[in-house]
CSV table of N, CA and C in Angstrom, one decimal:
chain,number,residue,atom,x,y,z
A,33,MET,N,-25.2,-73.3,-116.6
A,33,MET,CA,-24.3,-73.6,-117.7
A,33,MET,C,-23.3,-74.7,-117.2
A,34,THR,N,-23.3,-75.8,-118.0
A,34,THR,CA,-22.4,-76.9,-117.7
A,34,THR,C,-21.2,-76.8,-118.6
A,35,THR,N,-20.0,-77.1,-118.0
A,35,THR,CA,-18.8,-77.0,-118.8
A,35,THR,C,-18.0,-78.4,-118.7
A,36,GLU,N,-17.2,-78.6,-119.7
A,36,GLU,CA,-16.4,-79.8,-119.7
A,36,GLU,C,-15.0,-79.4,-120.2
A,37,PHE,N,-14.0,-79.8,-119.4
A,37,PHE,CA,-12.6,-79.5,-119.8
A,37,PHE,C,-12.2,-80.0,-121.1
A,38,LEU,N,-11.7,-79.2,-122.0
A,38,LEU,CA,-11.3,-79.5,-123.3
A,38,LEU,C,-9.8,-79.6,-123.5
A,39,MET,N,-9.1,-78.6,-123.1
A,39,MET,CA,-7.7,-78.5,-123.3
A,39,MET,C,-7.0,-77.4,-122.6
A,40,LYS,N,-5.7,-77.5,-122.5
A,40,LYS,CA,-4.9,-76.4,-121.9
A,40,LYS,C,-4.3,-75.6,-123.1
A,41,VAL,N,-4.2,-74.3,-123.0
A,41,VAL,CA,-3.7,-73.5,-124.1
A,41,VAL,C,-2.2,-73.7,-124.1
A,42,ASP,N,-1.6,-74.2,-125.3
A,42,ASP,CA,-0.2,-74.4,-125.4
A,42,ASP,C,0.5,-73.3,-126.3
A,43,ILE,N,-0.3,-72.8,-127.3
A,43,ILE,CA,0.2,-71.9,-128.3
A,43,ILE,C,-0.9,-70.8,-128.5
A,44,ILE,N,-0.5,-69.6,-128.6
A,44,ILE,CA,-1.4,-68.5,-128.9
A,44,ILE,C,-0.9,-67.7,-130.1
A,45,PHE,N,-1.7,-67.5,-131.1
A,45,PHE,CA,-1.3,-66.7,-132.2
A,45,PHE,C,-2.0,-65.3,-132.1
A,46,LYS,N,-1.3,-64.3,-131.8
A,46,LYS,CA,-1.8,-63.0,-131.5
A,46,LYS,C,-1.6,-62.0,-132.7
A,47,ASP,N,-1.5,-62.4,-133.9
A,47,ASP,CA,-1.2,-61.5,-135.0
A,47,ASP,C,-2.5,-60.8,-135.3
A,48,ASP,N,-2.5,-59.5,-135.2
A,48,ASP,CA,-3.7,-58.7,-135.5
A,48,ASP,C,-4.2,-58.8,-136.9
A,49,LYS,N,-3.4,-59.2,-137.9
A,49,LYS,CA,-3.8,-59.3,-139.3
A,49,LYS,C,-4.5,-60.6,-139.6
A,50,LYS,N,-4.3,-61.6,-138.7
A,50,LYS,CA,-4.8,-62.9,-138.9
A,50,LYS,C,-5.9,-63.2,-137.9
A,51,ASP,N,-6.5,-64.4,-138.1
A,51,ASP,CA,-7.5,-64.8,-137.1
A,51,ASP,C,-6.9,-65.0,-135.7
A,52,LYS,N,-7.7,-64.9,-134.7
A,52,LYS,CA,-7.2,-65.2,-133.3
A,52,LYS,C,-7.3,-66.7,-133.1
A,53,ARG,N,-6.1,-67.3,-132.9
A,53,ARG,CA,-6.0,-68.8,-132.7
A,53,ARG,C,-5.3,-69.2,-131.5
A,54,ILE,N,-5.8,-70.3,-131.0
A,54,ILE,CA,-5.2,-71.0,-129.8
A,54,ILE,C,-5.0,-72.5,-130.2
A,55,VAL,N,-4.0,-73.1,-129.6
A,55,VAL,CA,-3.8,-74.5,-129.9
A,55,VAL,C,-3.4,-75.2,-128.6
A,56,GLY,N,-3.9,-76.4,-128.4
A,56,GLY,CA,-3.6,-77.2,-127.2
A,56,GLY,C,-3.9,-78.7,-127.4
A,57,GLY,N,-3.4,-79.5,-126.5
A,57,GLY,CA,-3.6,-80.9,-126.6
A,57,GLY,C,-5.0,-81.3,-126.0
A,58,ALA,N,-5.8,-82.1,-126.7
A,58,ALA,CA,-7.1,-82.4,-126.2
A,58,ALA,C,-7.0,-83.3,-124.9
A,59,ASN,N,-8.0,-83.1,-124.1
A,59,ASN,CA,-8.1,-83.9,-122.9
A,59,ASN,C,-8.2,-85.4,-123.3
A,60,SER,N,-7.4,-86.2,-122.7
A,60,SER,CA,-7.2,-87.6,-123.1
A,60,SER,C,-8.5,-88.4,-123.0
A,61,LYS,N,-9.5,-87.9,-122.3
A,61,LYS,CA,-10.8,-88.7,-122.2
A,61,LYS,C,-11.5,-88.7,-123.5
A,62,TYR,N,-11.2,-87.8,-124.4
A,62,TYR,CA,-12.0,-87.8,-125.7
A,62,TYR,C,-11.4,-88.8,-126.6
A,63,PRO,N,-12.3,-89.5,-127.3
A,63,PRO,CA,-11.9,-90.5,-128.3
A,63,PRO,C,-11.3,-90.0,-129.6
A,64,ILE,N,-10.3,-90.6,-130.1
A,64,ILE,CA,-9.7,-90.2,-131.4
A,64,ILE,C,-10.5,-90.8,-132.5
A,65,GLU,N,-11.1,-91.9,-132.3
A,65,GLU,CA,-11.8,-92.7,-133.4
A,65,GLU,C,-13.1,-92.0,-133.8
A,66,ASP,N,-13.8,-91.3,-132.8
A,66,ASP,CA,-15.1,-90.6,-133.1
A,66,ASP,C,-14.9,-89.2,-132.7
A,67,LEU,N,-14.9,-88.3,-133.7
A,67,LEU,CA,-14.6,-86.9,-133.4
A,67,LEU,C,-15.9,-86.0,-133.3
A,68,SER,N,-17.0,-86.7,-133.1
A,68,SER,CA,-18.3,-85.9,-133.0
A,68,SER,C,-18.3,-84.9,-131.8
A,69,TRP,N,-17.5,-85.1,-130.8
A,69,TRP,CA,-17.4,-84.2,-129.7
A,69,TRP,C,-16.8,-82.9,-130.0
A,70,LEU,N,-16.3,-82.8,-131.3
A,70,LEU,CA,-15.7,-81.5,-131.8
A,70,LEU,C,-16.7,-80.7,-132.6
A,71,ASN,N,-18.0,-81.0,-132.4
A,71,ASN,CA,-19.0,-80.3,-133.2
A,71,ASN,C,-19.5,-79.1,-132.4
A,72,PHE,N,-18.7,-78.1,-132.3
A,72,PHE,CA,-19.1,-76.9,-131.6
A,72,PHE,C,-18.7,-75.6,-132.4
A,73,ILE,N,-18.6,-75.6,-133.7
A,73,ILE,CA,-18.3,-74.4,-134.5
A,73,ILE,C,-19.5,-73.5,-134.3
A,74,ASP,N,-19.2,-72.2,-134.2
A,74,ASP,CA,-20.2,-71.1,-134.0
A,74,ASP,C,-20.9,-71.2,-132.6
A,75,LYS,N,-20.3,-72.0,-131.7
A,75,LYS,CA,-20.7,-72.1,-130.3
A,75,LYS,C,-19.6,-71.5,-129.4
A,76,ASP,N,-20.0,-71.2,-128.2
A,76,ASP,CA,-19.1,-70.6,-127.2
A,76,ASP,C,-18.2,-71.7,-126.5
A,77,VAL,N,-17.0,-71.3,-126.2
A,77,VAL,CA,-16.1,-72.0,-125.2
A,77,VAL,C,-15.8,-71.0,-124.1
A,78,MET,N,-15.5,-71.5,-122.9
A,78,MET,CA,-15.1,-70.7,-121.8
A,78,MET,C,-13.6,-70.9,-121.6
A,79,ILE,N,-12.9,-69.8,-121.5
A,79,ILE,CA,-11.5,-69.9,-121.2
A,79,ILE,C,-11.2,-69.3,-119.8
A,80,LYS,N,-10.7,-70.1,-118.9
A,80,LYS,CA,-10.4,-69.6,-117.5
A,80,LYS,C,-9.0,-69.1,-117.5
A,81,THR,N,-8.8,-67.8,-117.2
A,81,THR,CA,-7.6,-67.2,-117.1
A,81,THR,C,-7.3,-66.7,-115.7
A,82,LYS,N,-6.1,-66.1,-115.5
A,82,LYS,CA,-5.9,-65.5,-114.2
A,82,LYS,C,-6.7,-64.2,-114.0
A,83,SER,N,-7.1,-63.6,-115.1
A,83,SER,CA,-7.9,-62.4,-115.1
A,83,SER,C,-9.4,-62.7,-114.9
A,84,GLY,N,-9.8,-63.9,-115.1
A,84,GLY,CA,-11.2,-64.2,-115.0
A,84,GLY,C,-11.6,-65.3,-116.1
A,85,ASP,N,-12.9,-65.5,-116.2
A,85,ASP,CA,-13.4,-66.4,-117.2
A,85,ASP,C,-14.0,-65.6,-118.3
A,86,PHE,N,-13.7,-66.0,-119.6
A,86,PHE,CA,-14.1,-65.3,-120.7
A,86,PHE,C,-14.8,-66.3,-121.7
A,87,LEU,N,-15.8,-65.8,-122.4
A,87,LEU,CA,-16.5,-66.6,-123.4
A,87,LEU,C,-16.0,-66.2,-124.8
A,88,PHE,N,-15.7,-67.1,-125.6
A,88,PHE,CA,-15.3,-66.9,-127.0
A,88,PHE,C,-16.1,-67.8,-127.9
A,89,THR,N,-16.5,-67.3,-129.1
A,89,THR,CA,-17.2,-68.1,-130.1
A,89,THR,C,-16.2,-68.7,-131.0
A,90,VAL,N,-16.3,-70.0,-131.3
A,90,VAL,CA,-15.4,-70.7,-132.1
A,90,VAL,C,-15.8,-70.5,-133.6
A,91,LYS,N,-14.9,-70.1,-134.4
A,91,LYS,CA,-15.1,-69.9,-135.8
A,91,LYS,C,-14.7,-71.1,-136.7
A,92,LYS,N,-13.6,-71.8,-136.2
A,92,LYS,CA,-13.1,-72.9,-137.0
A,92,LYS,C,-12.4,-73.8,-136.0
A,93,ILE,N,-12.4,-75.1,-136.3
A,93,ILE,CA,-11.7,-76.1,-135.5
A,93,ILE,C,-10.8,-76.9,-136.4
A,94,ASP,N,-9.5,-77.0,-136.1
A,94,ASP,CA,-8.5,-77.8,-136.8
A,94,ASP,C,-8.0,-78.9,-135.9
A,95,ILE,N,-7.8,-80.1,-136.4
A,95,ILE,CA,-7.3,-81.2,-135.5
A,95,ILE,C,-6.1,-81.8,-136.2
A,96,PHE,N,-5.2,-82.2,-135.4
A,96,PHE,CA,-4.0,-82.9,-135.9
A,96,PHE,C,-3.4,-83.7,-134.8
A,97,THR,N,-2.7,-84.8,-135.2
A,97,THR,CA,-2.1,-85.6,-134.2
A,97,THR,C,-0.7,-85.2,-133.9
A,98,SER,N,-0.3,-85.4,-132.7
A,98,SER,CA,1.1,-85.1,-132.3
A,98,SER,C,2.0,-86.3,-132.7
A,99,ILE,N,3.3,-86.1,-132.5
A,99,ILE,CA,4.2,-87.2,-132.9
A,99,ILE,C,4.0,-88.4,-132.0
A,100,SER,N,3.4,-88.2,-130.8
A,100,SER,CA,3.1,-89.3,-129.9
A,100,SER,C,1.7,-89.9,-130.1
A,101,GLY,N,1.0,-89.4,-131.1
A,101,GLY,CA,-0.3,-90.0,-131.4
A,101,GLY,C,-1.5,-89.3,-130.7
A,102,LEU,N,-1.2,-88.3,-129.8
A,102,LEU,CA,-2.3,-87.7,-129.1
A,102,LEU,C,-2.9,-86.6,-130.1
A,103,LEU,N,-4.1,-86.2,-129.7
A,103,LEU,CA,-4.9,-85.3,-130.6
A,103,LEU,C,-4.6,-83.8,-130.1
A,104,ASN,N,-4.3,-83.0,-131.0
A,104,ASN,CA,-4.1,-81.5,-130.8
A,104,ASN,C,-5.3,-80.8,-131.5
A,105,ILE,N,-5.8,-79.7,-130.8
A,105,ILE,CA,-6.9,-79.0,-131.4
A,105,ILE,C,-6.4,-77.5,-131.6
A,106,GLY,N,-6.7,-77.0,-132.7
A,106,GLY,CA,-6.5,-75.6,-133.0
A,106,GLY,C,-7.9,-74.9,-133.1
A,107,LEU,N,-8.1,-73.9,-132.3
A,107,LEU,CA,-9.4,-73.2,-132.3
A,107,LEU,C,-9.2,-71.8,-132.9
A,108,THR,N,-9.9,-71.5,-134.0
A,108,THR,CA,-9.9,-70.1,-134.5
A,108,THR,C,-11.1,-69.5,-133.9
A,109,LEU,N,-10.9,-68.3,-133.2
A,109,LEU,CA,-12.0,-67.7,-132.5
A,109,LEU,C,-12.4,-66.4,-133.2
A,110,TYR,N,-13.6,-66.0,-133.1
A,110,TYR,CA,-14.1,-64.8,-133.6
A,110,TYR,C,-13.4,-63.7,-132.8
A,111,ASP,N,-13.2,-62.5,-133.4
A,111,ASP,CA,-12.5,-61.4,-132.8
A,111,ASP,C,-13.2,-61.0,-131.5
A,112,ASN,N,-12.5,-60.8,-130.4
A,112,ASN,CA,-13.0,-60.5,-129.1
A,112,ASN,C,-11.9,-59.7,-128.4
A,113,THR,N,-12.3,-58.6,-127.8
A,113,THR,CA,-11.3,-57.7,-127.1
A,113,THR,C,-10.7,-58.5,-126.0
A,114,ASN,N,-11.3,-59.5,-125.4
A,114,ASN,CA,-10.7,-60.3,-124.3
A,114,ASN,C,-9.6,-61.2,-124.7
A,115,PHE,N,-9.3,-61.3,-126.0
A,115,PHE,CA,-8.3,-62.2,-126.5
A,115,PHE,C,-6.9,-61.9,-125.9
A,116,ASN,N,-6.7,-60.6,-125.7
A,116,ASN,CA,-5.4,-60.2,-125.1
A,116,ASN,C,-5.2,-60.6,-123.6
A,117,HIS,N,-6.2,-61.1,-123.0
A,117,HIS,CA,-6.1,-61.7,-121.6
A,117,HIS,C,-5.6,-63.1,-121.6
A,118,LEU,N,-5.6,-63.8,-122.8
A,118,LEU,CA,-5.2,-65.2,-122.8
A,118,LEU,C,-3.7,-65.4,-122.6
A,119,ASN,N,-3.4,-66.4,-122.0
A,119,ASN,CA,-2.0,-66.8,-121.7
A,119,ASN,C,-1.8,-68.3,-121.9
A,120,ILE,N,-0.5,-68.7,-122.1
A,120,ILE,CA,-0.2,-70.1,-122.2
A,120,ILE,C,-0.6,-70.7,-120.8
A,121,GLY,N,-1.2,-71.9,-120.8
A,121,GLY,CA,-1.6,-72.5,-119.6
A,121,GLY,C,-3.0,-72.3,-119.2
A,122,ASP,N,-3.7,-71.4,-119.8
A,122,ASP,CA,-5.1,-71.2,-119.5
A,122,ASP,C,-5.9,-72.4,-119.9
A,123,LYS,N,-7.0,-72.6,-119.3
A,123,LYS,CA,-7.8,-73.8,-119.6
A,123,LYS,C,-9.1,-73.5,-120.4
A,124,VAL,N,-9.3,-74.3,-121.4
A,124,VAL,CA,-10.5,-74.1,-122.3
A,124,VAL,C,-11.5,-75.2,-121.9
A,125,TYR,N,-12.8,-74.7,-121.8
A,125,TYR,CA,-13.9,-75.6,-121.5
A,125,TYR,C,-15.0,-75.5,-122.5
A,126,LYS,N,-15.4,-76.6,-122.9
A,126,LYS,CA,-16.6,-76.7,-123.8
A,126,LYS,C,-17.8,-76.5,-123.0
A,127,ILE,N,-18.8,-75.8,-123.6
A,127,ILE,CA,-20.0,-75.6,-122.9
A,127,ILE,C,-21.0,-76.6,-123.4
A,128,THR,N,-21.6,-77.4,-122.5
A,128,THR,CA,-22.5,-78.4,-122.9
A,128,THR,C,-23.9,-78.1,-122.5
């Protein structure tokens, strides 16, 4: 399995009644003009935490620019019992 750093987790939405979501700034190596690298809906991402590495399947991807013009990514994840292990600062990797 080959991985590619995608983002660091900056915000976690842990509301049990809503989807499980994380948000972070995209790695600056990714182009803003061509977003084809964001084509991984229904595929797994690996999140490296202090507790270990966990796989999550991406349900939805939202993108938006920050005030500085950088790209932020919101990932909605399918429900997974490991979601409670996530913390701010964890690193998200795209599986290629």
